[in-house]
Amino acid sequence: MLNSKRLTAIADYVAEGARVADIGSDHALLPIELVSRGTCPSAIAGEVNDGPLEAARRGIAAAGLGRVINARKGNGLEVLQPGEADTVTIAGMGGALIVSILEAGREAGKLEGVSQLVLQPNVGEELVRSWLLEQGWLLAEESILEEDGKYYEIVHALRQADAGARNEAIYGGEPLLSHLTADEDRQLKLKLGPYLARSKPSVFIEKWRSELRKMKRIEAQIGQSVTEDASKRRAAMAKEIRVIEEVLECTQTDMS
């Protein structure tokens, strides 16, 4: 059983019977959990670094799962053959790196046959949501949790025929704030998460209050400069701060 709330939450998104590939698997804790609990009949643990790869192989052997979990060395999705997995999990990386892994895999055909993505970026969540939207993946669910003083968002995406129309309803439709333009509203939903910004769980509020404190410190630092560029940057940040504060203050509403 996992001792990590973060990895447990990721595992809970994986569909029963899935053929999963965990990219950047580190010690292969997630594949071991998924196979041990009976969610997945088999799994691939991909790791680019020798140290974590050997640790993964030792953990897999200790769990007696060497026949059903295959630890492979490789960069990103290059450890996969097209059609070999239907679910990909990537956790514990920055959003930009996750996007680069997904895009390289898409271009190489490695996402062929993959119908489910479970992604947990440490930062840059909006980059992940933007890529999913651009590539036609349905944003099915998202969640947020706190563990050891850090906040983690998990994004669950599905490949579905009606993803375009459903994403339009998710990112379009009723704006988070009535005074925003359609483009401003979409960018805000990409940043905050459309489901999270609507439901506003307590951890979401805590995270963004913490982020706002950081943003205000940066705004004050920028304000010490008298250049025109600094003035524009400070005005843009002040506007972003006001918008996020307004979202946090709004009464909770359901997703439209």
CSV table of C-alpha atoms in Angstrom, one decimal:
chain,number,residue,atom,x,y,z
A,1,MET,CA,0.0,0.0,0.0
A,2,LEU,CA,1.3,3.4,-0.9
A,3,ASN,CA,2.3,5.9,1.8
A,4,SER,CA,1.8,8.8,-0.6
A,5,LYS,CA,-1.6,10.6,-0.9
A,6,ARG,CA,-0.4,12.0,-4.2
A,7,LEU,CA,0.4,8.6,-5.8
A,8,THR,CA,-2.7,7.0,-4.3
A,9,ALA,CA,-4.8,9.7,-5.9
A,10,ILE,CA,-3.1,9.2,-9.3
A,11,ALA,CA,-3.7,5.4,-9.0
A,12,ASP,CA,-7.4,5.9,-8.3
A,13,TYR,CA,-7.8,7.5,-11.7
A,14,VAL,CA,-6.5,4.5,-13.6
A,15,ALA,CA,-9.3,2.4,-15.1
A,16,GLU,CA,-9.6,-1.3,-14.1
A,17,GLY,CA,-7.9,-3.5,-16.6
A,18,ALA,CA,-5.8,-0.8,-18.1
A,19,ARG,CA,-2.4,-1.5,-19.7
A,20,VAL,CA,-0.4,1.3,-18.1
A,21,ALA,CA,2.9,2.9,-18.8
A,22,ASP,CA,4.3,5.1,-16.0
A,23,ILE,CA,6.8,7.5,-17.4
A,24,GLY,CA,9.5,8.8,-15.1
A,25,SER,CA,8.5,6.0,-12.8
A,26,ASP,CA,11.4,6.5,-10.4
A,27,HIS,CA,11.1,3.5,-7.9
A,28,ALA,CA,8.1,2.1,-9.8
A,29,LEU,CA,5.9,2.6,-6.8
A,30,LEU,CA,2.9,3.5,-8.9
A,31,PRO,CA,3.0,0.5,-11.3
A,32,ILE,CA,3.7,-1.8,-8.3
A,33,GLU,CA,0.6,-0.4,-6.6
A,34,LEU,CA,-1.6,-0.7,-9.6
A,35,VAL,CA,-0.7,-4.3,-10.3
A,36,SER,CA,-0.8,-5.3,-6.6
A,37,ARG,CA,-4.3,-3.9,-6.1
A,38,GLY,CA,-5.5,-5.7,-9.2
A,39,THR,CA,-6.3,-2.6,-11.2
A,40,CYS,CA,-3.8,-3.5,-14.0
A,41,PRO,CA,-2.8,-6.9,-15.2
A,42,SER,CA,0.6,-5.6,-16.3
A,43,ALA,CA,2.6,-2.4,-16.4
A,44,ILE,CA,5.6,-0.7,-17.9
A,45,ALA,CA,7.9,1.5,-15.8
A,46,GLY,CA,9.9,3.9,-17.9
A,47,GLU,CA,12.9,5.7,-16.4
A,48,VAL,CA,15.7,7.6,-18.1
A,49,ASN,CA,18.2,7.5,-15.2
A,50,ASP,CA,20.2,4.4,-14.1
A,51,GLY,CA,19.9,4.9,-10.4
A,52,PRO,CA,16.0,5.1,-10.2
A,53,LEU,CA,15.8,2.4,-12.9
A,54,GLU,CA,17.8,-0.1,-10.8
A,55,ALA,CA,15.7,0.9,-7.7
A,56,ALA,CA,12.6,0.2,-9.7
A,57,ARG,CA,13.8,-3.2,-10.8
A,58,ARG,CA,14.7,-4.1,-7.2
A,59,GLY,CA,11.3,-2.9,-6.0
A,60,ILE,CA,9.5,-4.9,-8.7
A,61,ALA,CA,11.5,-8.0,-7.8
A,62,ALA,CA,10.8,-7.6,-4.1
A,63,ALA,CA,7.1,-7.4,-4.8
A,64,GLY,CA,7.3,-10.6,-6.9
A,65,LEU,CA,6.0,-8.8,-9.9
A,66,GLY,CA,8.9,-9.3,-12.3
A,67,ARG,CA,6.8,-11.2,-14.8
A,68,VAL,CA,4.1,-8.5,-15.1
A,69,ILE,CA,6.0,-5.2,-14.6
A,70,ASN,CA,8.7,-4.3,-17.2
A,71,ALA,CA,11.1,-1.6,-16.1
A,72,ARG,CA,12.7,0.0,-19.2
A,73,LYS,CA,15.3,2.6,-19.7
A,74,GLY,CA,14.5,5.4,-22.1
A,75,ASN,CA,13.6,9.1,-22.5
A,76,GLY,CA,9.9,9.7,-22.1
A,77,LEU,CA,7.6,7.7,-24.3
A,78,GLU,CA,10.4,6.2,-26.4
A,79,VAL,CA,10.2,3.2,-24.0
A,80,LEU,CA,6.8,2.3,-25.6
A,81,GLN,CA,5.9,0.6,-28.8
A,82,PRO,CA,2.7,2.0,-30.5
A,83,GLY,CA,-0.4,0.2,-29.2
A,84,GLU,CA,1.5,-1.3,-26.2
A,85,ALA,CA,-0.3,0.7,-23.6
A,86,ASP,CA,-3.8,2.2,-23.3
A,87,THR,CA,-3.0,4.4,-20.3
A,88,VAL,CA,-0.1,6.7,-19.6
A,89,THR,CA,0.8,8.2,-16.3
A,90,ILE,CA,3.3,11.0,-15.8
A,91,ALA,CA,3.8,12.5,-12.4
A,92,GLY,CA,6.2,14.7,-10.4
A,93,MET,CA,7.6,16.8,-13.3
A,94,GLY,CA,7.1,20.3,-14.4
A,95,GLY,CA,4.3,21.0,-16.8
A,96,ALA,CA,6.7,22.0,-19.6
A,97,LEU,CA,8.6,18.8,-19.4
A,98,ILE,CA,5.3,16.7,-19.4
A,99,VAL,CA,4.2,18.6,-22.5
A,100,SER,CA,7.5,18.0,-24.2
A,101,ILE,CA,7.3,14.2,-23.4
A,102,LEU,CA,3.7,14.0,-24.7
A,103,GLU,CA,4.4,16.0,-27.9
A,104,ALA,CA,7.5,14.0,-28.7
A,105,GLY,CA,5.6,10.8,-28.1
A,106,ARG,CA,2.7,12.1,-30.3
A,107,GLU,CA,5.0,12.9,-33.1
A,108,ALA,CA,6.6,9.5,-32.9
A,109,GLY,CA,3.3,7.7,-32.8
A,110,LYS,CA,3.8,6.5,-29.3
A,111,LEU,CA,0.3,7.6,-28.2
A,112,GLU,CA,-1.3,5.3,-30.7
A,113,GLY,CA,-3.8,3.2,-28.8
A,114,VAL,CA,-3.6,5.4,-25.7
A,115,SER,CA,-7.0,6.4,-24.5
A,116,GLN,CA,-6.3,7.7,-21.0
A,117,LEU,CA,-3.8,10.1,-19.6
A,118,VAL,CA,-3.3,10.8,-15.9
A,119,LEU,CA,-0.9,13.7,-15.4
A,120,GLN,CA,0.4,15.3,-12.3
A,121,PRO,CA,2.6,18.4,-13.0
A,122,ASN,CA,4.4,20.0,-10.0
A,123,VAL,CA,4.2,23.4,-11.7
A,124,GLY,CA,2.9,24.7,-15.0
A,125,GLU,CA,-0.5,23.0,-14.9
A,126,GLU,CA,-1.9,25.4,-17.5
A,127,LEU,CA,0.7,24.2,-20.0
A,128,VAL,CA,-0.6,20.7,-19.6
A,129,ARG,CA,-4.3,21.7,-20.0
A,130,SER,CA,-3.4,23.8,-23.0
A,131,TRP,CA,-1.7,20.9,-24.8
A,132,LEU,CA,-4.6,18.6,-24.0
A,133,LEU,CA,-7.1,21.1,-25.4
A,134,GLU,CA,-5.0,21.7,-28.5
A,135,GLN,CA,-4.6,18.0,-29.2
A,136,GLY,CA,-8.3,17.2,-28.7
A,137,TRP,CA,-8.1,15.3,-25.4
A,138,LEU,CA,-11.2,15.6,-23.2
A,139,LEU,CA,-10.5,17.1,-19.8
A,140,ALA,CA,-12.5,14.5,-17.9
A,141,GLU,CA,-11.6,15.3,-14.3
A,142,GLU,CA,-9.1,17.2,-12.1
A,143,SER,CA,-8.3,17.2,-8.5
A,144,ILE,CA,-6.0,18.9,-6.0
A,145,LEU,CA,-4.4,17.8,-2.8
A,146,GLU,CA,-1.8,18.9,-0.3
A,147,GLU,CA,1.0,16.6,1.0
A,148,ASP,CA,4.0,17.6,3.1
A,149,GLY,CA,3.3,21.3,2.6
A,150,LYS,CA,3.1,21.1,-1.2
A,151,TYR,CA,0.1,21.4,-3.5
A,152,TYR,CA,-0.5,18.9,-6.3
A,153,GLU,CA,-3.0,19.0,-9.1
A,154,ILE,CA,-3.9,15.9,-11.0
A,155,VAL,CA,-5.4,16.1,-14.5
A,156,HIS,CA,-7.3,13.1,-16.0
A,157,ALA,CA,-7.8,13.2,-19.8
A,158,LEU,CA,-9.6,10.9,-22.2
A,159,ARG,CA,-9.4,10.4,-25.9
A,160,GLN,CA,-13.1,10.6,-27.0
A,161,ALA,CA,-14.9,11.3,-30.3
A,162,ASP,CA,-16.9,14.2,-28.7
A,163,ALA,CA,-14.0,15.7,-26.9
A,164,GLY,CA,-14.1,18.9,-29.0
A,165,ALA,CA,-17.7,19.7,-28.2
A,166,ARG,CA,-17.3,18.8,-24.5
A,167,ASN,CA,-14.2,20.8,-24.1
A,168,GLU,CA,-15.9,23.8,-25.6
A,169,ALA,CA,-18.6,23.4,-23.0
A,170,ILE,CA,-15.9,23.1,-20.3
A,171,TYR,CA,-13.8,26.0,-21.3
A,172,GLY,CA,-16.5,28.1,-22.9
A,173,GLY,CA,-20.0,28.5,-21.6
A,174,GLU,CA,-20.6,30.5,-18.5
A,175,PRO,CA,-17.5,32.6,-17.6
A,176,LEU,CA,-15.9,32.4,-14.2
A,177,LEU,CA,-16.4,36.2,-13.9
A,178,SER,CA,-19.0,38.1,-15.9
A,179,HIS,CA,-16.6,41.0,-16.9
A,180,LEU,CA,-14.0,38.8,-18.6
A,181,THR,CA,-13.8,38.4,-22.4
A,182,ALA,CA,-14.1,34.9,-23.8
A,183,ASP,CA,-10.4,34.7,-24.3
A,184,GLU,CA,-9.6,36.0,-20.8
A,185,ASP,CA,-12.0,33.5,-19.3
A,186,ARG,CA,-10.5,30.6,-21.2
A,187,GLN,CA,-7.0,31.6,-20.2
A,188,LEU,CA,-8.1,31.8,-16.6
A,189,LYS,CA,-9.7,28.4,-16.7
A,190,LEU,CA,-6.5,26.9,-18.2
A,191,LYS,CA,-4.6,28.5,-15.3
A,192,LEU,CA,-6.8,27.6,-12.4
A,193,GLY,CA,-8.5,24.5,-13.8
A,194,PRO,CA,-12.1,24.8,-15.0
A,195,TYR,CA,-13.5,22.2,-12.6
A,196,LEU,CA,-11.4,23.4,-9.6
A,197,ALA,CA,-12.3,27.0,-10.2
A,198,ARG,CA,-16.0,26.1,-10.1
A,199,SER,CA,-16.0,23.7,-7.2
A,200,LYS,CA,-13.3,25.6,-5.2
A,201,PRO,CA,-12.3,22.8,-2.7
A,202,SER,CA,-10.6,24.1,0.4
A,203,VAL,CA,-7.2,22.9,-0.8
A,204,PHE,CA,-7.6,24.9,-4.0
A,205,ILE,CA,-8.4,28.1,-1.9
A,206,GLU,CA,-5.3,27.4,0.2
A,207,LYS,CA,-3.1,27.0,-2.8
A,208,TRP,CA,-4.2,30.2,-4.5
A,209,ARG,CA,-4.0,32.2,-1.4
A,210,SER,CA,-0.4,31.1,-1.1
A,211,GLU,CA,0.2,31.9,-4.7
A,212,LEU,CA,-1.3,35.3,-4.3
A,213,ARG,CA,1.1,36.1,-1.5
A,214,LYS,CA,4.0,35.2,-3.8
A,215,MET,CA,2.6,37.2,-6.6
A,216,LYS,CA,2.1,40.3,-4.4
A,217,ARG,CA,5.7,40.1,-3.3
A,218,ILE,CA,6.8,40.0,-6.9
A,219,GLU,CA,4.5,42.9,-7.8
A,220,ALA,CA,6.1,44.9,-5.0
A,221,GLN,CA,9.6,44.1,-6.3
A,222,ILE,CA,8.7,45.1,-9.8
A,223,GLY,CA,7.3,48.3,-8.4
A,224,GLN,CA,10.7,49.4,-7.3
A,225,SER,CA,11.7,49.9,-10.9
A,226,VAL,CA,10.7,53.1,-12.7
A,227,THR,CA,11.0,51.8,-16.3
A,228,GLU,CA,8.1,51.7,-18.6
A,229,ASP,CA,8.4,47.9,-19.1
A,230,ALA,CA,8.3,47.4,-15.3
A,231,SER,CA,5.2,49.6,-15.1
A,232,LYS,CA,3.5,47.5,-17.7
A,233,ARG,CA,4.5,44.2,-16.0
A,234,ARG,CA,3.3,45.5,-12.6
A,235,ALA,CA,-0.1,46.6,-14.1
A,236,ALA,CA,-0.5,43.2,-15.7
A,237,MET,CA,0.3,41.3,-12.5
A,238,ALA,CA,-2.0,43.6,-10.5
A,239,LYS,CA,-4.8,42.8,-12.8
A,240,GLU,CA,-4.1,39.1,-12.6
A,241,ILE,CA,-4.1,39.3,-8.8
A,242,ARG,CA,-7.4,41.1,-8.7
A,243,VAL,CA,-9.0,38.5,-11.0
A,244,ILE,CA,-7.8,35.5,-9.0
A,245,GLU,CA,-8.9,37.2,-5.8
A,246,GLU,CA,-12.4,37.8,-7.3
A,247,VAL,CA,-12.6,34.1,-8.3
A,248,LEU,CA,-11.7,33.0,-4.8
A,249,GLU,CA,-14.3,35.3,-3.3
A,250,CYS,CA,-17.2,34.2,-5.6
A,251,THR,CA,-19.8,31.9,-4.3
A,252,GLN,CA,-19.2,28.3,-5.3
A,253,THR,CA,-21.2,27.3,-8.4
A,254,ASP,CA,-21.6,24.1,-10.4
A,255,MET,CA,-19.9,23.4,-13.7
A,256,SER,CA,-22.3,24.5,-16.5
